[in-house]
Short mmCIF file of C-alpha atoms in Angstrom, two decimals:
data_model
loop_
_atom_site.label_atom_id
_atom_site.label_comp_id
_atom_site.label_asym_id
_atom_site.label_seq_id
_atom_site.Cartn_x
_atom_site.Cartn_y
_atom_site.Cartn_z
CA UNK P 1482 -30.12 40.08 28.79
CA UNK P 1483 -33.62 40.62 30.28
CA UNK P 1484 -35.14 37.75 32.28
CA UNK P 1485 -38.79 37.23 31.43
CA UNK P 1486 -41.55 36.41 33.86
CA UNK P 1487 -42.00 33.05 32.17
CA UNK P 1488 -38.39 32.17 32.92
CA UNK P 1489 -38.94 33.03 36.59
CA UNK P 1490 -42.04 30.83 36.71
CA UNK P 1491 -40.18 27.95 35.04
CA UNK P 1492 -37.34 28.28 37.51
CA UNK P 1493 -39.73 28.21 40.49
CA UNK P 1494 -41.55 25.19 39.05
CA UNK P 1495 -38.30 23.25 38.67
CA UNK P 1496 -37.26 24.12 42.23
CA UNK P 1497 -40.60 22.93 43.60
CA UNK P 1498 -40.30 19.75 41.52
CA UNK P 1499 -36.91 19.07 43.06
CA UNK P 1500 -38.53 19.46 46.51
CA UNK P 1501 -41.48 17.22 45.65
CA UNK P 1502 -40.51 14.60 48.25
CA UNK P 1503 -41.02 17.09 51.09
CA UNK P 1504 -44.36 17.66 52.78
CA UNK P 1505 -46.40 20.33 50.95
CA UNK P 1506 -46.31 22.68 53.93
CA UNK P 1507 -42.51 22.52 54.13
CA UNK P 1508 -42.16 22.92 50.37
CA UNK P 1509 -44.47 25.94 50.35
CA UNK P 1510 -42.55 27.52 53.20
CA UNK P 1511 -39.20 27.08 51.45
CA UNK P 1512 -40.45 28.53 48.15
CA UNK P 1513 -42.79 31.19 49.51
CA UNK P 1514 -40.53 34.15 48.78
CA UNK P 1515 -38.69 32.57 45.85
CA UNK P 1516 -40.53 34.45 43.02
CA UNK P 1517 -39.80 37.80 44.63
CA UNK P 1518 -36.18 36.87 45.18
CA UNK P 1519 -35.83 35.78 41.55
CA UNK P 1520 -37.39 39.03 40.38
CA UNK P 1521 -34.77 40.99 42.30
CA UNK P 1522 -32.00 38.86 40.80
CA UNK P 1523 -33.52 39.29 37.35
CA UNK P 1524 -33.43 43.06 37.73
CA UNK P 1525 -29.67 42.93 38.01
CA UNK P 1526 -27.64 43.16 34.80
CA UNK P 1527 -26.03 40.23 33.07
CA UNK P 1528 -26.90 36.61 32.40
CA UNK P 1529 -29.84 34.33 32.90
CA UNK P 1530 -31.10 32.91 36.19
CA UNK P 1531 -29.26 29.66 35.59
CA UNK P 1532 -26.02 31.54 35.06
CA UNK P 1533 -26.45 33.62 38.22
CA UNK P 1534 -27.99 31.07 40.60
CA UNK P 1535 -27.13 27.75 39.02
CA UNK P 1536 -29.55 25.04 38.00
CA UNK P 1537 -32.91 24.96 39.85
CA UNK P 1538 -32.08 21.50 41.21
CA UNK P 1539 -28.85 22.85 42.73
CA UNK P 1540 -30.75 25.79 44.19
CA UNK P 1541 -33.23 23.35 45.75
CA UNK P 1542 -30.32 21.54 47.42
CA UNK P 1543 -29.18 24.83 48.92
CA UNK P 1544 -32.68 25.48 50.22
CA UNK P 1545 -32.71 22.05 51.86
CA UNK P 1546 -29.33 22.67 53.47
CA UNK P 1547 -30.36 26.12 54.72
CA UNK P 1548 -33.58 24.78 56.25
CA UNK P 1549 -31.95 21.63 57.62
CA UNK P 1550 -34.49 19.44 55.84
CA UNK P 1551 -33.35 15.93 54.87
CA UNK P 1552 -34.04 14.44 51.50
CA UNK P 1553 -35.72 11.36 52.94
CA UNK P 1554 -36.05 8.24 50.85
CA UNK P 1555 -35.86 9.25 47.24
CA UNK P 1556 -35.34 7.52 43.98
CA UNK P 1557 -31.90 7.01 42.52
CA UNK P 1558 -32.54 9.78 40.00
CA UNK P 1559 -33.39 12.21 42.77
CA UNK P 1560 -30.24 11.34 44.73
CA UNK P 1561 -28.18 11.77 41.60
CA UNK P 1562 -29.77 15.16 41.08
CA UNK P 1563 -28.88 16.14 44.62
CA UNK P 1564 -25.30 15.03 44.11
CA UNK P 1565 -25.06 17.03 40.89
CA UNK P 1566 -26.59 20.04 42.60
CA UNK P 1567 -24.12 19.87 45.49
CA UNK P 1568 -21.21 19.56 43.08
CA UNK P 1569 -22.39 22.59 41.14
CA UNK P 1570 -22.85 24.53 44.34
CA UNK P 1571 -19.28 23.74 45.37
CA UNK P 1572 -18.01 24.76 41.96
CA UNK P 1573 -19.90 28.03 42.22
CA UNK P 1574 -18.37 28.70 45.63
CA UNK P 1575 -14.92 27.91 44.30
CA UNK P 1576 -15.61 30.12 41.30
CA UNK P 1577 -16.34 33.05 43.59
CA UNK P 1578 -13.32 32.38 45.81
CA UNK P 1579 -10.78 32.24 42.97
CA UNK P 1580 -12.19 35.19 41.05
CA UNK P 1581 -10.89 38.09 43.23
CA UNK P 1582 -7.20 37.07 42.99
CA UNK P 1583 -7.61 37.36 39.20
CA UNK P 1584 -9.21 40.78 39.51
CA UNK P 1585 -12.77 39.65 38.79
CA UNK P 1586 -15.78 38.67 40.84
CA UNK P 1587 -15.66 35.11 39.51
CA UNK P 1588 -13.32 32.97 37.45
CA UNK P 1589 -16.08 32.68 34.86
CA UNK P 1590 -15.91 36.41 34.19
CA UNK P 1591 -12.15 36.15 33.74
CA UNK P 1592 -12.47 33.24 31.32
CA UNK P 1593 -14.99 35.18 29.23
CA UNK P 1594 -12.08 37.32 28.05
CA UNK P 1595 -10.76 34.27 26.18
CA UNK P 1596 -14.11 33.41 24.60
CA UNK P 1597 -13.35 34.94 21.15
CA UNK P 1598 -10.05 33.08 20.99
CA UNK P 1599 -11.78 29.84 21.90
CA UNK P 1600 -14.38 30.39 19.18
CA UNK P 1601 -11.62 30.60 16.55
CA UNK P 1602 -9.70 27.67 18.04
CA UNK P 1603 -12.89 25.61 18.11
CA UNK P 1604 -13.39 26.21 14.39
CA UNK P 1605 -9.79 25.20 13.68
CA UNK P 1606 -10.12 22.00 15.71
CA UNK P 1607 -13.37 21.16 13.91
CA UNK P 1608 -11.66 21.68 10.54
CA UNK P 1609 -8.75 19.47 11.58
CA UNK P 1610 -11.17 16.79 12.76
CA UNK P 1611 -12.82 16.87 9.33
CA UNK P 1612 -9.34 16.59 7.82
CA UNK P 1613 -8.61 13.44 9.80
CA UNK P 1614 -11.92 11.93 8.77
CA UNK P 1615 -11.48 12.77 5.07
CA UNK P 1616 -7.82 11.73 4.81
CA UNK P 1617 -8.04 8.57 6.86
CA UNK P 1618 -5.98 9.74 9.83
CA UNK P 1619 -3.08 11.74 8.38
CA UNK P 1620 -2.95 15.49 8.98
CA UNK P 1621 -0.56 18.42 9.15
CA UNK P 1622 -0.88 21.99 10.34
CA UNK P 1623 -3.43 23.10 7.74
CA UNK P 1624 -6.88 21.57 7.24
CA UNK P 1625 -7.50 19.59 4.08
CA UNK P 1626 -10.53 18.12 2.35
CA UNK P 1627 -9.50 14.96 0.52
CA UNK P 1628 -5.95 16.32 0.52
CA UNK P 1629 -6.93 19.72 -0.94
CA UNK P 1630 -5.55 22.59 1.15
CA UNK P 1631 -7.59 25.28 -0.64
CA UNK P 1632 -10.83 23.48 0.08
CA UNK P 1633 -9.73 22.95 3.67
CA UNK P 1634 -9.08 26.68 4.16
CA UNK P 1635 -12.51 27.50 2.74
CA UNK P 1636 -14.11 25.08 5.19
CA UNK P 1637 -12.07 26.63 8.01
CA UNK P 1638 -13.30 30.13 7.14
CA UNK P 1639 -16.92 28.93 7.13
CA UNK P 1640 -16.43 27.18 10.48
CA UNK P 1641 -14.91 30.31 12.03
CA UNK P 1642 -17.98 32.35 11.06
CA UNK P 1643 -20.33 29.66 12.37
CA UNK P 1644 -18.37 29.21 15.61
CA UNK P 1645 -18.33 32.94 16.36
CA UNK P 1646 -22.06 33.24 15.67
CA UNK P 1647 -22.75 30.23 17.88
CA UNK P 1648 -20.58 31.62 20.66
CA UNK P 1649 -22.40 34.96 20.67
CA UNK P 1650 -25.76 33.20 20.91
CA UNK P 1651 -24.70 30.56 23.39
CA UNK P 1652 -26.44 32.22 26.34
CA UNK P 1653 -29.79 32.02 24.56
CA UNK P 1654 -29.63 28.31 23.80
CA UNK P 1655 -32.13 25.97 25.41
CA UNK P 1656 -31.19 23.04 27.61
CA UNK P 1657 -30.57 20.36 25.00
CA UNK P 1658 -28.85 22.60 22.42
CA UNK P 1659 -26.63 23.92 25.19
CA UNK P 1660 -25.75 20.38 26.28
CA UNK P 1661 -25.03 19.45 22.68
CA UNK P 1662 -22.70 22.42 22.39
CA UNK P 1663 -20.89 21.42 25.58
CA UNK P 1664 -20.57 17.83 24.32
CA UNK P 1665 -19.13 19.07 21.02
CA UNK P 1666 -16.61 21.22 22.88
CA UNK P 1667 -15.56 18.23 24.94
CA UNK P 1668 -15.06 16.14 21.79
CA UNK P 1669 -12.88 18.83 20.24
CA UNK P 1670 -10.80 19.20 23.41
CA UNK P 1671 -10.23 15.43 23.54
CA UNK P 1672 -9.25 15.49 19.85
CA UNK P 1673 -6.80 18.33 20.49
CA UNK P 1674 -5.18 16.45 23.38
CA UNK P 1675 -4.87 13.27 21.30
CA UNK P 1676 -3.35 15.27 18.43
CA UNK P 1677 -0.80 16.77 20.81
CA UNK P 1678 0.03 13.31 22.13
CA UNK P 1679 0.47 12.08 18.56
CA UNK P 1680 2.77 14.99 17.76
CA UNK P 1681 4.79 14.26 20.89
CA UNK P 1682 5.03 10.62 19.84
CA UNK P 1683 6.29 11.64 16.40
CA UNK P 1684 8.90 13.86 18.03
CA UNK P 1685 9.96 10.83 20.04
CA UNK P 1686 11.66 9.54 16.91
CA UNK P 1687 14.33 12.18 17.50
CA UNK P 1688 16.04 10.02 20.12
CA UNK P 1689 19.11 10.36 17.92
CA UNK P 1690 18.60 14.14 17.68
CA UNK P 1691 17.66 13.50 14.09
CA UNK P 1692 15.12 15.62 12.24
CA UNK P 1693 13.54 14.09 9.18
CA UNK P 1694 12.89 16.19 6.10
CA UNK P 1695 9.49 15.20 4.75
CA UNK P 1696 9.50 14.65 1.00
CA UNK P 1697 6.32 12.79 0.25
CA UNK P 1698 3.97 10.43 1.99
CA UNK P 1699 5.21 7.66 -0.26
CA UNK P 1700 8.58 7.73 1.50
CA UNK P 1701 7.34 7.51 5.10
CA UNK P 1702 8.20 3.79 5.21
CA UNK P 1703 11.89 4.37 4.35
CA UNK P 1704 14.28 3.50 7.17
CA UNK P 1705 17.63 3.67 5.33
CA UNK P 1706 19.09 4.73 1.96
CA UNK P 1707 21.67 2.71 -0.03
CA UNK P 1708 23.52 4.38 -2.90
CA UNK P 1709 25.17 2.28 -5.63
CA UNK P 1710 27.45 3.49 -8.41
CA UNK P 1711 27.17 2.55 -12.08
CA UNK P 1712 29.18 -0.64 -11.47
CA UNK P 1713 26.80 -1.87 -8.77
CA UNK P 1714 29.15 -1.08 -5.89
CA UNK P 1715 27.83 0.27 -2.60
CA UNK P 1716 28.77 3.88 -1.92
CA UNK P 1717 29.38 4.55 1.76
CA UNK P 1718 29.47 7.87 3.59
CA UNK P 1719 27.07 9.36 1.01
CA UNK P 1720 25.01 12.48 1.64
CA UNK P 1721 21.99 13.70 -0.37
CA UNK P 1722 21.19 17.31 -1.27
CA UNK P 1723 18.51 19.01 -3.32
CA UNK P 1724 19.00 21.64 -6.02
CA UNK P 1725 19.23 24.39 -3.38
CA UNK P 1726 21.95 22.70 -1.41
CA UNK P 1727 19.62 21.68 1.41
CA UNK P 1728 20.23 18.20 2.83
CA UNK P 1729 17.64 15.54 2.10
CA UNK P 1730 17.18 13.28 5.09
CA UNK P 1731 15.05 10.15 4.90
CA UNK P 1732 14.48 7.41 7.42
CA UNK P 1733 15.72 7.06 10.98
CA UNK P 1734 19.01 5.54 12.18
CA UNK P 1735 17.87 2.34 13.88
CA UNK P 1736 21.36 0.89 14.27
CA UNK P 1737 24.38 2.27 16.12
CA UNK P 1738 26.90 4.33 14.19
CA UNK P 1739 29.94 2.09 13.93
CA UNK P 1740 31.91 5.04 12.57
CA UNK P 1741 31.17 6.98 15.76
CA UNK P 1742 30.76 4.38 18.54
CA UNK P 1743 30.96 6.95 21.33
CA UNK P 1744 28.36 9.26 19.83
CA UNK P 1745 30.60 12.32 19.79
CA UNK P 1746 29.61 13.43 16.28
CA UNK P 1747 26.55 15.29 15.06
CA UNK P 1748 23.77 12.80 14.21
CA UNK P 1749 22.35 15.33 11.73
CA UNK P 1750 25.47 14.84 9.63
CA UNK P 1751 25.30 11.05 9.70
CA UNK P 1752 25.87 9.76 6.18
CA UNK P 1753 24.17 6.97 4.26
CA UNK P 1754 23.80 4.14 4.66
CA UNK P 1755 23.10 4.06 8.37
CA UNK P 1756 23.47 0.29 8.47
CA UNK P 1757 25.87 -0.83 5.69
CA UNK P 1758 25.59 -4.45 6.81
CA UNK P 1759 21.88 -4.39 5.88
CA UNK P 1760 22.52 -3.45 2.22
CA UNK P 1761 20.09 -5.25 -0.12
CA UNK P 1762 22.85 -5.93 -2.69
CA UNK P 1763 26.30 -7.17 -1.91
CA UNK P 1764 29.71 -7.33 -3.65
CA UNK P 1765 30.54 -9.83 -6.37
CA UNK P 1766 29.87 -13.31 -5.02
CA UNK P 1767 32.88 -15.36 -4.09
CA UNK P 1768 30.92 -18.34 -2.79
CA UNK P 1769 27.44 -19.76 -2.92
CA UNK P 1770 24.79 -18.24 -0.73
CA UNK P 1771 25.92 -14.62 -1.14
CA UNK P 1772 23.49 -11.74 -1.35
CA UNK P 1773 22.13 -10.75 -4.76
CA UNK P 1774 24.34 -8.44 -6.74
CA UNK P 1775 23.18 -5.24 -8.40
CA UNK P 1776 24.26 -5.50 -12.06
CA UNK P 1777 26.23 -2.58 -13.54
CA UNK P 1778 24.51 -0.11 -15.79
CA UNK P 1779 24.71 -1.10 -19.48
CA UNK P 1780 26.82 1.05 -21.80
CA UNK P 1781 24.55 2.91 -24.26
CA UNK P 1782 24.89 1.81 -27.89
CA UNK P 1783 26.59 4.24 -30.28
CA UNK P 1784 28.63 5.69 -27.50
CA UNK P 1785 31.77 3.57 -27.44
CA UNK P 1786 34.17 3.95 -24.64
CA UNK P 1787 37.31 5.89 -25.51
CA UNK P 1788 40.07 3.70 -26.92
CA UNK P 1789 43.53 3.69 -25.51
CA UNK P 1790 45.95 6.23 -26.94
CA UNK P 1791 48.46 4.66 -29.37
CA UNK P 1792 51.89 4.05 -27.96
CA UNK P 1793 54.56 6.14 -29.69
CA UNK P 1794 57.19 4.02 -31.53
CA UNK P 1795 60.87 4.86 -31.19
CA UNK P 1796 62.26 7.23 -33.82
CA UNK P 1797 64.04 5.53 -36.82
CA UNK P 1798 67.41 6.85 -37.89
CA UNK P 1799 67.54 7.24 -41.68
CA UNK P 1800 69.86 4.79 -43.37
CA UNK P 1801 72.65 5.80 -45.77
CA UNK P 1802 73.40 8.99 -44.04
CA UNK P 1803 77.11 9.51 -43.64
CA UNK P 1804 78.20 9.99 -40.16
CA UNK P 1805 80.41 12.95 -39.77
CA UNK P 1806 83.96 11.98 -39.07
CA UNK P 1807 85.75 13.59 -36.26
CA UNK P 1808 87.78 16.63 -37.22
CA UNK P 1809 91.52 16.00 -37.54
CA UNK P 1810 93.61 17.65 -35.00
CA UNK P 1811 96.67 19.31 -36.62
CA UNK P 1812 99.90 18.08 -35.15
CA UNK P 1813 102.95 20.31 -34.66
CA UNK P 1814 105.78 19.22 -36.97
CA UNK P 1815 109.25 20.16 -35.87
CA UNK P 1816 111.00 22.33 -38.45
CA UNK P 1817 114.38 21.51 -39.56
#
């Protein structure tokens, strides 16, 4: 990027303005060779004067320190400018000190390698922020516009193009557009950190090492599942599966597992209901004040229950039948 003569003049004017509290002779002496120095810096490759030397106000602070000239009595705004300039000067010095261990002259040059990745990440964070605004606070991994993933992906693609174009032109932005860009980046970083904290909080529900299978947003309020048979009786130790054989897990076990008081089992295999004593319907009432009872399912009409099989009657012996008489055994007669 080529530094124009106008930029050099503007830089000198801002430095002299920051030194306005000094006597004119001192100010002229400090800035006498400044245009020539800036021209030499401008002849070097890469970046604007602000990027190479810092803000003019910070440069004026360095001139004061080098000349040993005090700031005198200045307005609060001027003192704040000096403080900001000193802070920037320290950051620049630290930037130069930490750069060589990374293999670069400054840390800023090293971080520029990650600029394209940040441009894409910035677009993704902006799309997710729009998702939160349009959905009222709920979001997943993909951006959505009023719950529509396809529209969210289209918005994401447009934001990626805009973010990359803005990143490539960032060095040519004026003061206020540049500050607006920095403010937007800060907002997106804060949003990303809050989203990570929210995700960590949601993972905190796995105190029981239990991973919920999301089914639909309508079931997020479910804490337990109670299964009843056709007669209205509570089924304990029940497990739910979908058509593929994958377990369906809803809710979170808020009560201890009385079937495993020592916690030696696998909480992922914990059956329903988690808290049988909290069942909304109870057994048939034996006294007043019992819980409501779930009535049995009615038997459909035209589908009678199978009748009992007839009991076989004992066989009848036909009457009038002559019983065979026992055969006579011939006796041996002695012969005379």
